[in-house]
PDB file of C-alpha atoms and ligand atoms in Angstrom:
ATOM      1  CA  MET A   1     -76.222 -57.308 -71.534  1.00 35.00           C
ATOM      2  CA  THR A   2     -77.400 -60.371 -69.659  1.00 37.00           C
ATOM      3  CA  GLY A   3     -76.367 -61.940 -66.378  1.00 42.00           C
ATOM      4  CA  SER A   4     -74.940 -60.176 -63.355  1.00 52.00           C
ATOM      5  CA  VAL A   5     -71.384 -59.572 -64.538  1.00 62.00           C
ATOM      6  CA  GLU A   6     -70.302 -56.810 -66.868  1.00 70.00           C
ATOM      7  CA  THR A   7     -68.454 -58.417 -69.798  1.00 77.00           C
ATOM      8  CA  PHE A   8     -67.633 -55.227 -71.721  1.00 83.00           C
ATOM      9  CA  GLN A   9     -69.219 -56.169 -75.047  1.00 82.00           C
ATOM     10  CA  LEU A  10     -69.055 -53.608 -77.891  1.00 84.00           C
ATOM     11  CA  SER A  11     -70.373 -53.152 -81.422  1.00 87.00           C
ATOM     12  CA  VAL A  12     -67.793 -52.913 -84.208  1.00 91.00           C
ATOM     13  CA  GLU A  13     -68.439 -49.127 -84.358  1.00 90.00           C
ATOM     14  CA  ALA A  14     -67.661 -48.781 -80.647  1.00 89.00           C
ATOM     15  CA  ALA A  15     -64.606 -51.028 -81.126  1.00 93.00           C
ATOM     16  CA  GLU A  16     -63.341 -48.570 -83.767  1.00 94.00           C
ATOM     17  CA  VAL A  17     -63.742 -45.672 -81.285  1.00 92.00           C
ATOM     18  CA  TYR A  18     -62.031 -47.817 -78.646  1.00 94.00           C
ATOM     19  CA  GLU A  19     -59.022 -48.327 -80.918  1.00 97.00           C
ATOM     20  CA  ALA A  20     -58.884 -44.747 -82.243  1.00 95.00           C
ATOM     21  CA  ASN A  21     -59.396 -42.949 -78.908  1.00 94.00           C
ATOM     22  CA  PHE A  22     -59.223 -45.187 -75.862  1.00 94.00           C
ATOM     23  CA  VAL A  23     -56.153 -47.237 -76.817  1.00 97.00           C
ATOM     24  CA  PRO A  24     -53.840 -44.232 -77.371  1.00 97.00           C
ATOM     25  CA  ALA A  25     -55.277 -42.405 -74.328  1.00 95.00           C
ATOM     26  CA  LEU A  26     -54.945 -45.257 -71.871  1.00 96.00           C
ATOM     27  CA  PHE A  27     -54.259 -48.880 -72.871  1.00 98.00           C
ATOM     28  CA  ALA A  28     -51.149 -48.275 -75.024  1.00 98.00           C
ATOM     29  CA  ASP A  29     -49.406 -46.809 -71.967  1.00 97.00           C
ATOM     30  CA  TRP A  30     -49.702 -50.140 -70.107  1.00 98.00           C
ATOM     31  CA  ALA A  31     -49.032 -52.711 -72.847  1.00 98.00           C
ATOM     32  CA  PRO A  32     -45.190 -52.324 -72.924  1.00 98.00           C
ATOM     33  CA  HIS A  33     -45.058 -52.668 -69.119  1.00 98.00           C
ATOM     34  CA  LEU A  34     -47.083 -55.903 -69.186  1.00 98.00           C
ATOM     35  CA  VAL A  35     -45.028 -57.353 -72.052  1.00 98.00           C
ATOM     36  CA  GLU A  36     -41.804 -56.363 -70.255  1.00 98.00           C
ATOM     37  CA  ALA A  37     -42.985 -57.818 -66.920  1.00 98.00           C
ATOM     38  CA  ALA A  38     -43.712 -61.122 -68.689  1.00 98.00           C
ATOM     39  CA  GLY A  39     -40.260 -61.209 -70.344  1.00 98.00           C
ATOM     40  CA  VAL A  40     -41.666 -61.682 -73.853  1.00 98.00           C
ATOM     41  CA  ALA A  41     -38.803 -62.610 -76.207  1.00 98.00           C
ATOM     42  CA  PRO A  42     -38.307 -63.607 -79.877  1.00 98.00           C
ATOM     43  CA  GLY A  43     -39.159 -67.218 -80.670  1.00 98.00           C
ATOM     44  CA  GLN A  44     -41.810 -67.624 -77.972  1.00 98.00           C
ATOM     45  CA  ALA A  45     -45.457 -68.625 -78.288  1.00 98.00           C
ATOM     46  CA  VAL A  46     -47.525 -65.827 -76.705  1.00 98.00           C
ATOM     47  CA  LEU A  47     -51.279 -65.630 -76.004  1.00 99.00           C
ATOM     48  CA  ASP A  48     -53.110 -62.339 -75.300  1.00 99.00           C
ATOM     49  CA  VAL A  49     -56.373 -63.237 -73.515  1.00 98.00           C
ATOM     50  CA  ALA A  50     -59.242 -60.735 -73.992  1.00 98.00           C
ATOM     51  CA  CYS A  51     -57.076 -58.918 -76.508  1.00 98.00           C
ATOM     52  CA  GLY A  52     -59.715 -56.336 -77.481  1.00 97.00           C
ATOM     53  CA  THR A  53     -58.414 -54.513 -80.552  1.00 98.00           C
ATOM     54  CA  GLY A  54     -55.016 -56.093 -79.879  1.00 98.00           C
ATOM     55  CA  VAL A  55     -52.673 -53.502 -78.359  1.00 98.00           C
ATOM     56  CA  VAL A  56     -50.890 -56.047 -76.128  1.00 98.00           C
ATOM     57  CA  ALA A  57     -50.586 -58.666 -78.899  1.00 98.00           C
ATOM     58  CA  ARG A  58     -49.186 -56.008 -81.258  1.00 98.00           C
ATOM     59  CA  THR A  59     -46.688 -54.831 -78.624  1.00 98.00           C
ATOM     60  CA  ALA A  60     -45.577 -58.436 -78.016  1.00 98.00           C
ATOM     61  CA  ALA A  61     -45.287 -59.163 -81.758  1.00 98.00           C
ATOM     62  CA  ASP A  62     -43.196 -56.032 -82.320  1.00 98.00           C
ATOM     63  CA  ARG A  63     -40.889 -57.000 -79.471  1.00 98.00           C
ATOM     64  CA  MET A  64     -40.523 -60.502 -80.977  1.00 98.00           C
ATOM     65  CA  GLY A  65     -39.529 -59.071 -84.346  1.00 96.00           C
ATOM     66  CA  GLY A  66     -41.511 -61.593 -86.369  1.00 91.00           C
ATOM     67  CA  GLN A  67     -39.950 -64.616 -84.636  1.00 97.00           C
ATOM     68  CA  GLY A  68     -42.412 -66.844 -82.808  1.00 98.00           C
ATOM     69  CA  ARG A  69     -46.197 -67.033 -82.575  1.00 98.00           C
ATOM     70  CA  VAL A  70     -48.626 -64.443 -81.197  1.00 98.00           C
ATOM     71  CA  VAL A  71     -52.323 -65.226 -80.738  1.00 98.00           C
ATOM     72  CA  GLY A  72     -54.972 -62.730 -79.598  1.00 98.00           C
ATOM     73  CA  LEU A  73     -58.248 -64.120 -78.238  1.00 98.00           C
ATOM     74  CA  ASP A  74     -61.418 -62.218 -77.396  1.00 98.00           C
ATOM     75  CA  LEU A  75     -65.104 -62.943 -76.863  1.00 96.00           C
ATOM     76  CA  ASN A  76     -66.119 -59.944 -78.951  1.00 94.00           C
ATOM     77  CA  GLN A  77     -66.184 -60.126 -82.738  1.00 94.00           C
ATOM     78  CA  GLY A  78     -66.282 -56.322 -83.094  1.00 94.00           C
ATOM     79  CA  MET A  79     -62.953 -56.011 -81.270  1.00 96.00           C
ATOM     80  CA  LEU A  80     -61.441 -58.847 -83.332  1.00 97.00           C
ATOM     81  CA  THR A  81     -62.585 -57.280 -86.616  1.00 97.00           C
ATOM     82  CA  VAL A  82     -60.617 -54.122 -85.784  1.00 97.00           C
ATOM     83  CA  ALA A  83     -57.627 -56.161 -84.527  1.00 98.00           C
ATOM     84  CA  GLY A  84     -57.505 -58.187 -87.740  1.00 98.00           C
ATOM     85  CA  ARG A  85     -57.780 -55.107 -89.959  1.00 97.00           C
ATOM     86  CA  LEU A  86     -54.799 -53.509 -88.203  1.00 98.00           C
ATOM     87  CA  ARG A  87     -52.553 -56.573 -87.988  1.00 97.00           C
ATOM     88  CA  PRO A  88     -53.365 -59.420 -90.370  1.00 96.00           C
ATOM     89  CA  ASP A  89     -49.981 -60.983 -89.497  1.00 95.00           C
ATOM     90  CA  ILE A  90     -51.215 -61.875 -85.987  1.00 98.00           C
ATOM     91  CA  GLU A  91     -53.517 -64.859 -85.316  1.00 98.00           C
ATOM     92  CA  TRP A  92     -56.900 -63.664 -83.922  1.00 98.00           C
ATOM     93  CA  ARG A  93     -59.325 -66.124 -82.330  1.00 98.00           C
ATOM     94  CA  GLN A  94     -62.815 -65.725 -80.963  1.00 97.00           C
ATOM     95  CA  GLY A  95     -63.350 -67.533 -77.671  1.00 97.00           C
ATOM     96  CA  ASP A  96     -64.125 -67.413 -73.976  1.00 97.00           C
ATOM     97  CA  ALA A  97     -61.349 -66.952 -71.435  1.00 98.00           C
ATOM     98  CA  ALA A  98     -63.082 -69.536 -69.261  1.00 97.00           C
ATOM     99  CA  ASP A  99     -62.799 -72.194 -71.980  1.00 98.00           C
ATOM    100  CA  LEU A 100     -59.645 -71.478 -73.992  1.00 98.00           C
ATOM    101  CA  PRO A 101     -59.529 -73.336 -77.325  1.00 98.00           C
ATOM    102  CA  PHE A 102     -55.896 -74.477 -76.926  1.00 98.00           C
ATOM    103  CA  GLU A 103     -54.085 -77.637 -75.848  1.00 98.00           C
ATOM    104  CA  PRO A 104     -52.423 -77.696 -72.404  1.00 98.00           C
ATOM    105  CA  GLY A 105     -48.953 -76.158 -72.395  1.00 98.00           C
ATOM    106  CA  SER A 106     -49.351 -74.402 -75.777  1.00 98.00           C
ATOM    107  CA  PHE A 107     -47.788 -71.063 -74.757  1.00 98.00           C
ATOM    108  CA  ASP A 108     -44.577 -69.785 -73.164  1.00 98.00           C
ATOM    109  CA  VAL A 109     -46.365 -66.606 -72.075  1.00 99.00           C
ATOM    110  CA  VAL A 110     -50.036 -65.811 -71.421  1.00 99.00           C
ATOM    111  CA  LEU A 111     -50.952 -62.119 -71.077  1.00 99.00           C
ATOM    112  CA  CYS A 112     -54.189 -60.455 -70.011  1.00 98.00           C
ATOM    113  CA  GLN A 113     -54.623 -56.668 -69.761  1.00 98.00           C
ATOM    114  CA  ALA A 114     -57.558 -54.749 -68.258  1.00 98.00           C
ATOM    115  CA  ALA A 115     -59.927 -57.684 -68.625  1.00 97.00           C
ATOM    116  CA  LEU A 116     -59.858 -60.256 -65.800  1.00 98.00           C
ATOM    117  CA  MET A 117     -62.380 -58.109 -63.887  1.00 95.00           C
ATOM    118  CA  PHE A 118     -64.898 -58.574 -66.724  1.00 93.00           C
ATOM    119  CA  PHE A 119     -64.873 -62.379 -66.723  1.00 95.00           C
ATOM    120  CA  PRO A 120     -67.904 -64.005 -65.082  1.00 92.00           C
ATOM    121  CA  ASP A 121     -65.644 -66.868 -63.948  1.00 95.00           C
ATOM    122  CA  ARG A 122     -62.420 -65.144 -62.892  1.00 96.00           C
ATOM    123  CA  ALA A 123     -60.927 -68.109 -61.011  1.00 96.00           C
ATOM    124  CA  GLY A 124     -61.807 -70.536 -63.815  1.00 97.00           C
ATOM    125  CA  SER A 125     -60.356 -68.172 -66.427  1.00 98.00           C
ATOM    126  CA  LEU A 126     -57.054 -67.882 -64.542  1.00 98.00           C
ATOM    127  CA  ARG A 127     -56.988 -71.682 -64.262  1.00 98.00           C
ATOM    128  CA  GLU A 128     -57.448 -71.818 -68.037  1.00 98.00           C
ATOM    129  CA  MET A 129     -54.533 -69.383 -68.532  1.00 98.00           C
ATOM    130  CA  ALA A 130     -52.421 -71.637 -66.268  1.00 98.00           C
ATOM    131  CA  ARG A 131     -53.500 -74.755 -68.207  1.00 98.00           C
ATOM    132  CA  VAL A 132     -52.496 -73.389 -71.623  1.00 98.00           C
ATOM    133  CA  ALA A 133     -49.119 -72.092 -70.301  1.00 98.00           C
ATOM    134  CA  ARG A 134     -46.256 -74.593 -70.463  1.00 98.00           C
ATOM    135  CA  ALA A 135     -44.668 -75.839 -67.238  1.00 98.00           C
ATOM    136  CA  GLY A 136     -42.292 -73.062 -66.178  1.00 98.00           C
ATOM    137  CA  GLY A 137     -44.130 -70.634 -68.460  1.00 98.00           C
ATOM    138  CA  THR A 138     -45.421 -67.195 -67.468  1.00 98.00           C
ATOM    139  CA  VAL A 139     -48.893 -65.774 -66.856  1.00 98.00           C
ATOM    140  CA  ALA A 140     -48.904 -61.962 -66.540  1.00 98.00           C
ATOM    141  CA  VAL A 141     -52.048 -60.006 -65.735  1.00 98.00           C
ATOM    142  CA  GLN A 142     -52.805 -56.281 -65.492  1.00 98.00           C
ATOM    143  CA  VAL A 143     -55.780 -54.904 -63.509  1.00 98.00           C
ATOM    144  CA  TRP A 144     -56.774 -51.508 -62.106  1.00 97.00           C
ATOM    145  CA  ASP A 145     -56.284 -50.624 -58.463  1.00 97.00           C
ATOM    146  CA  ARG A 146     -59.307 -50.002 -56.182  1.00 95.00           C
ATOM    147  CA  LEU A 147     -61.452 -46.937 -56.919  1.00 91.00           C
ATOM    148  CA  GLU A 148     -60.498 -45.464 -53.493  1.00 92.00           C
ATOM    149  CA  ALA A 149     -56.857 -45.466 -54.671  1.00 95.00           C
ATOM    150  CA  GLN A 150     -57.665 -43.556 -57.885  1.00 94.00           C
ATOM    151  CA  GLU A 151     -57.076 -39.850 -57.356  1.00 89.00           C
ATOM    152  CA  GLY A 152     -58.169 -38.705 -60.835  1.00 85.00           C
ATOM    153  CA  TYR A 153     -60.662 -41.365 -61.837  1.00 85.00           C
ATOM    154  CA  GLY A 154     -62.207 -41.282 -58.364  1.00 84.00           C
ATOM    155  CA  ALA A 155     -63.478 -37.746 -59.010  1.00 80.00           C
ATOM    156  CA  MET A 156     -64.673 -38.557 -62.515  1.00 81.00           C
ATOM    157  CA  TYR A 157     -66.473 -41.712 -61.422  1.00 82.00           C
ATOM    158  CA  ASP A 158     -68.247 -39.835 -58.643  1.00 81.00           C
ATOM    159  CA  ALA A 159     -69.799 -37.762 -61.432  1.00 82.00           C
ATOM    160  CA  PHE A 160     -70.700 -40.957 -63.305  1.00 80.00           C
ATOM    161  CA  ALA A 161     -72.276 -42.445 -60.189  1.00 80.00           C
ATOM    162  CA  ARG A 162     -74.377 -39.316 -59.573  1.00 81.00           C
ATOM    163  CA  HIS A 163     -75.664 -38.950 -63.129  1.00 82.00           C
ATOM    164  CA  LEU A 164     -75.934 -42.461 -64.477  1.00 78.00           C
ATOM    165  CA  GLY A 165     -78.426 -44.965 -63.184  1.00 71.00           C
ATOM    166  CA  PRO A 166     -78.007 -48.646 -62.402  1.00 70.00           C
ATOM    167  CA  GLU A 167     -77.336 -49.328 -66.095  1.00 66.00           C
ATOM    168  CA  ALA A 168     -73.904 -47.812 -65.544  1.00 68.00           C
ATOM    169  CA  ALA A 169     -73.260 -48.897 -61.983  1.00 69.00           C
ATOM    170  CA  GLN A 170     -72.365 -52.437 -62.964  1.00 72.00           C
ATOM    171  CA  LEU A 171     -69.713 -51.254 -65.423  1.00 74.00           C
ATOM    172  CA  GLU A 172     -68.341 -48.742 -62.938  1.00 74.00           C
ATOM    173  CA  SER A 173     -67.911 -51.305 -60.197  1.00 80.00           C
ATOM    174  CA  ALA A 174     -66.404 -53.918 -62.540  1.00 87.00           C
ATOM    175  CA  TYR A 175     -63.452 -51.695 -63.485  1.00 88.00           C
ATOM    176  CA  TRP A 176     -62.123 -51.615 -59.926  1.00 92.00           C
ATOM    177  CA  ALA A 177     -63.226 -55.048 -58.721  1.00 93.00           C
ATOM    178  CA  LEU A 178     -59.751 -56.637 -58.630  1.00 96.00           C
ATOM    179  CA  GLY A 179     -57.749 -53.802 -57.100  1.00 97.00           C
ATOM    180  CA  ASP A 180     -57.263 -55.584 -53.785  1.00 96.00           C
ATOM    181  CA  LEU A 181     -53.873 -57.318 -53.972  1.00 97.00           C
ATOM    182  CA  GLY A 182     -54.866 -59.925 -51.389  1.00 96.00           C
ATOM    183  CA  LEU A 183     -57.877 -60.973 -53.458  1.00 95.00           C
ATOM    184  CA  LEU A 184     -55.808 -60.992 -56.630  1.00 96.00           C
ATOM    185  CA  GLY A 185     -53.087 -63.117 -55.022  1.00 97.00           C
ATOM    186  CA  SER A 186     -55.632 -65.658 -53.810  1.00 97.00           C
ATOM    187  CA  LEU A 187     -57.049 -65.977 -57.355  1.00 97.00           C
ATOM    188  CA  PHE A 188     -53.558 -66.806 -58.661  1.00 98.00           C
ATOM    189  CA  GLU A 189     -52.984 -69.283 -55.855  1.00 97.00           C
ATOM    190  CA  ALA A 190     -56.313 -70.999 -56.533  1.00 96.00           C
ATOM    191  CA  ALA A 191     -55.289 -71.308 -60.198  1.00 97.00           C
ATOM    192  CA  GLY A 192     -52.106 -73.155 -59.179  1.00 97.00           C
ATOM    193  CA  LEU A 193     -49.862 -70.252 -60.231  1.00 98.00           C
ATOM    194  CA  GLU A 194     -46.829 -68.999 -58.262  1.00 98.00           C
ATOM    195  CA  VAL A 195     -46.678 -65.205 -58.184  1.00 98.00           C
ATOM    196  CA  THR A 196     -43.096 -64.076 -58.892  1.00 98.00           C
ATOM    197  CA  ALA A 197     -43.586 -60.296 -59.031  1.00 98.00           C
ATOM    198  CA  THR A 198     -46.267 -57.718 -58.274  1.00 98.00           C
ATOM    199  CA  ARG A 199     -45.820 -54.115 -59.303  1.00 98.00           C
ATOM    200  CA  THR A 200     -48.190 -51.201 -58.726  1.00 98.00           C
ATOM    201  CA  ARG A 201     -47.742 -48.436 -61.250  1.00 98.00           C
ATOM    202  CA  VAL A 202     -49.353 -45.024 -61.805  1.00 97.00           C
ATOM    203  CA  GLY A 203     -49.962 -44.396 -65.484  1.00 97.00           C
ATOM    204  CA  THR A 204     -51.234 -41.211 -67.100  1.00 96.00           C
ATOM    205  CA  VAL A 205     -54.413 -41.157 -69.153  1.00 95.00           C
ATOM    206  CA  ARG A 206     -54.253 -38.379 -71.737  1.00 95.00           C
ATOM    207  CA  PHE A 207     -57.236 -36.875 -73.566  1.00 94.00           C
ATOM    208  CA  PRO A 208     -57.182 -33.779 -75.838  1.00 94.00           C
ATOM    209  CA  SER A 209     -60.031 -32.267 -73.761  1.00 93.00           C
ATOM    210  CA  ALA A 210     -62.592 -33.058 -71.062  1.00 91.00           C
ATOM    211  CA  THR A 211     -65.215 -33.422 -73.822  1.00 91.00           C
ATOM    212  CA  ASP A 212     -63.045 -36.023 -75.550  1.00 92.00           C
ATOM    213  CA  ALA A 213     -62.509 -37.823 -72.255  1.00 91.00           C
ATOM    214  CA  ILE A 214     -66.236 -38.211 -71.605  1.00 88.00           C
ATOM    215  CA  ALA A 215     -67.019 -39.023 -75.234  1.00 88.00           C
ATOM    216  CA  THR A 216     -64.452 -41.840 -75.132  1.00 90.00           C
ATOM    217  CA  GLU A 217     -65.496 -43.134 -71.705  1.00 84.00           C
ATOM    218  CA  ILE A 218     -68.999 -43.500 -73.118  1.00 84.00           C
ATOM    219  CA  GLU A 219     -68.731 -44.150 -76.852  1.00 84.00           C
ATOM    220  CA  ALA A 220     -65.911 -46.692 -76.534  1.00 84.00           C
ATOM    221  CA  THR A 221     -67.608 -48.648 -73.739  1.00 81.00           C
ATOM    222  CA  PRO A 222     -70.912 -50.513 -73.313  1.00 79.00           C
ATOM    223  CA  LEU A 223     -72.396 -47.266 -71.874  1.00 78.00           C
ATOM    224  CA  ALA A 224     -72.880 -45.998 -75.445  1.00 75.00           C
ATOM    225  CA  GLU A 225     -76.025 -48.093 -75.730  1.00 75.00           C
ATOM    226  CA  ARG A 226     -77.309 -47.423 -72.231  1.00 77.00           C
ATOM    227  CA  ILE A 227     -77.698 -43.662 -71.751  1.00 79.00           C
ATOM    228  CA  SER A 228     -79.868 -40.895 -73.171  1.00 82.00           C
ATOM    229  CA  GLU A 229     -78.666 -37.628 -74.712  1.00 84.00           C
ATOM    230  CA  ASP A 230     -79.910 -35.658 -71.666  1.00 87.00           C
ATOM    231  CA  THR A 231     -77.965 -37.845 -69.289  1.00 85.00           C
ATOM    232  CA  TYR A 232     -74.910 -37.488 -71.501  1.00 84.00           C
ATOM    233  CA  ASP A 233     -75.105 -33.693 -71.310  1.00 88.00           C
ATOM    234  CA  ARG A 234     -75.527 -33.661 -67.528  1.00 87.00           C
ATOM    235  CA  LEU A 235     -72.665 -36.097 -67.125  1.00 85.00           C
ATOM    236  CA  LEU A 236     -70.437 -34.052 -69.412  1.00 89.00           C
ATOM    237  CA  ALA A 237     -70.968 -30.924 -67.299  1.00 90.00           C
ATOM    238  CA  ALA A 238     -70.355 -32.709 -63.981  1.00 89.00           C
ATOM    239  CA  ALA A 239     -67.346 -34.699 -65.187  1.00 88.00           C
ATOM    240  CA  THR A 240     -65.750 -31.648 -66.811  1.00 91.00           C
ATOM    241  CA  GLU A 241     -65.923 -29.945 -63.417  1.00 91.00           C
ATOM    242  CA  ALA A 242     -64.505 -33.040 -61.682  1.00 89.00           C
ATOM    243  CA  MET A 243     -61.609 -33.160 -64.146  1.00 91.00           C
ATOM    244  CA  ARG A 244     -60.695 -29.488 -63.713  1.00 92.00           C
ATOM    245  CA  PRO A 245     -57.777 -30.222 -61.331  1.00 93.00           C
ATOM    246  CA  PHE A 246     -56.372 -32.555 -64.006  1.00 94.00           C
ATOM    247  CA  THR A 247     -56.854 -30.146 -66.907  1.00 94.00           C
ATOM    248  CA  VAL A 248     -53.585 -28.662 -68.146  1.00 93.00           C
ATOM    249  CA  ASP A 249     -52.659 -25.933 -70.646  1.00 87.00           C
ATOM    250  CA  GLY A 250     -54.918 -25.722 -73.668  1.00 85.00           C
ATOM    251  CA  GLY A 251     -57.612 -27.802 -71.959  1.00 92.00           C
ATOM    252  CA  ARG A 252     -55.844 -31.169 -72.225  1.00 95.00           C
ATOM    253  CA  VAL A 253     -56.760 -33.696 -69.543  1.00 94.00           C
ATOM    254  CA  GLU A 254     -54.107 -35.803 -67.784  1.00 95.00           C
ATOM    255  CA  LEU A 255     -55.515 -38.246 -65.251  1.00 94.00           C
ATOM    256  CA  PRO A 256     -53.410 -40.501 -63.053  1.00 95.00           C
ATOM    257  CA  LEU A 257     -54.588 -44.112 -63.168  1.00 96.00           C
ATOM    258  CA  LYS A 258     -53.168 -46.749 -60.847  1.00 97.00           C
ATOM    259  CA  GLY A 259     -52.937 -50.418 -61.757  1.00 98.00           C
ATOM    260  CA  HIS A 260     -51.243 -53.669 -60.768  1.00 98.00           C
ATOM    261  CA  LEU A 261     -49.021 -55.895 -62.902  1.00 98.00           C
ATOM    262  CA  VAL A 262     -48.869 -59.441 -61.543  1.00 98.00           C
ATOM    263  CA  THR A 263     -46.425 -61.952 -63.011  1.00 98.00           C
ATOM    264  CA  ALA A 264     -46.658 -65.665 -62.179  1.00 98.00           C
ATOM    265  CA  THR A 265     -45.130 -68.985 -63.166  1.00 98.00           C
ATOM    266  CA  ARG A 266     -46.867 -72.240 -63.868  1.00 97.00           C
ATOM    267  CA  PRO A 267     -44.945 -74.689 -61.704  1.00 95.00           C
ATOM    268  CA  ALA A 268     -43.376 -77.699 -63.452  1.00 88.00           C
TER     269      ALA A 268
HETATM  270  C1  SAM B   1     -61.403 -53.166 -71.463  1.00 81.31           C
HETATM  271  S1  SAM B   1     -61.252 -54.339 -72.755  1.00 81.31           S
HETATM  272  C2  SAM B   1     -59.473 -54.664 -72.714  1.00 81.31           C
HETATM  273  C3  SAM B   1     -58.985 -55.132 -74.075  1.00 81.31           C
HETATM  274  C4  SAM B   1     -57.468 -55.229 -74.258  1.00 81.31           C
HETATM  275  N1  SAM B   1     -56.877 -56.237 -73.407  1.00 81.31           N
HETATM  276  C5  SAM B   1     -56.775 -53.901 -74.123  1.00 81.31           C
HETATM  277  O1  SAM B   1     -55.856 -53.789 -73.292  1.00 81.31           O
HETATM  278  O2  SAM B   1     -57.127 -52.965 -74.862  1.00 81.31           O
HETATM  279  C6  SAM B   1     -61.930 -55.822 -72.074  1.00 81.31           C
HETATM  280  C7  SAM B   1     -62.043 -56.969 -73.075  1.00 81.31           C
HETATM  281  O3  SAM B   1     -62.430 -58.171 -72.399  1.00 81.31           O
HETATM  282  C8  SAM B   1     -63.170 -58.944 -73.336  1.00 81.31           C
HETATM  283  N2  SAM B   1     -63.865 -60.023 -72.627  1.00 81.31           N
HETATM  284  C9  SAM B   1     -64.820 -59.884 -71.670  1.00 81.31           C
HETATM  285  N3  SAM B   1     -65.186 -61.103 -71.226  1.00 81.31           N
HETATM  286  C10 SAM B   1     -64.442 -62.027 -71.904  1.00 81.31           C
HETATM  287  C11 SAM B   1     -64.355 -63.455 -71.859  1.00 81.31           C
HETATM  288  N4  SAM B   1     -65.113 -64.176 -71.024  1.00 81.31           N
HETATM  289  N5  SAM B   1     -63.482 -64.070 -72.687  1.00 81.31           N
HETATM  290  C12 SAM B   1     -62.705 -63.345 -73.532  1.00 81.31           C
HETATM  291  N6  SAM B   1     -62.744 -61.993 -73.614  1.00 81.31           N
HETATM  292  C13 SAM B   1     -63.604 -61.339 -72.807  1.00 81.31           C
HETATM  293  C14 SAM B   1     -64.069 -57.918 -73.976  1.00 81.31           C
HETATM  294  O4  SAM B   1     -64.654 -58.396 -75.165  1.00 81.31           O
HETATM  295  C15 SAM B   1     -63.081 -56.755 -74.173  1.00 81.31           C
HETATM  296  O5  SAM B   1     -62.475 -56.821 -75.434  1.00 81.31           O
END
């Protein structure tokens, strides 16, 4: 990783773990809510910015029933390789959210889930989403709430903070960087977008066990390349303890995770 902002870059192996473990545990729970908030409908042109392995693009395409155009864009080729293997019927593009390779007004709907916090130029990236939306079109963004508002993840991330060094701190702080609704609203305003709805929702993150939870939080994120085996073991013990209140019958883990869904219009 270079620069001062965490951009969540993964190898193709980590992208496979992301899709197999992290998407069903966490991201798949949010995709239908984002697509619904944006009013995605058959016949539209829809862009999923920072699509990762493509859960939002797939959800939009399924809702559109094969009518219209869905494009997923991501900086990371590993993510796009997995996305393309799963859904060759969707258009996948490599690119930077801050410099979208599309003409102005190309899309009815622009979506972005769990990613705006990772962009080095957040304001510029939102301006780009506004530019490629048609006049009267929709930009809908999902981000996580502040760490202080996260009952379950707060405890787990305390364990991360205690056991991981600065190599992890940047990732940890990036996750929660856009939880403040005032800050988020001002980013939309600066991008020339009119916010039409803001919804805060508590989702449930589900892992088969505490061991699976930690394995996924590390192996499906940039941390995989940044920590030693010893650190992993210490973290596993501390995080398992922190997750105990959220461990239900048979050892399954169910963590509440709070996020915001912001829907906006590009004025005519
Ligand atoms: C936590 S993942 C979320 C992926 C997906 N939206 C989902 O819901 O599963 C964050 C994604 O942001 C992408 N990303 C980070 N910076 C980016 C940028 N400047 N332009 C495009 N994608 C970027 C990463 O490659 C990664 O796939």
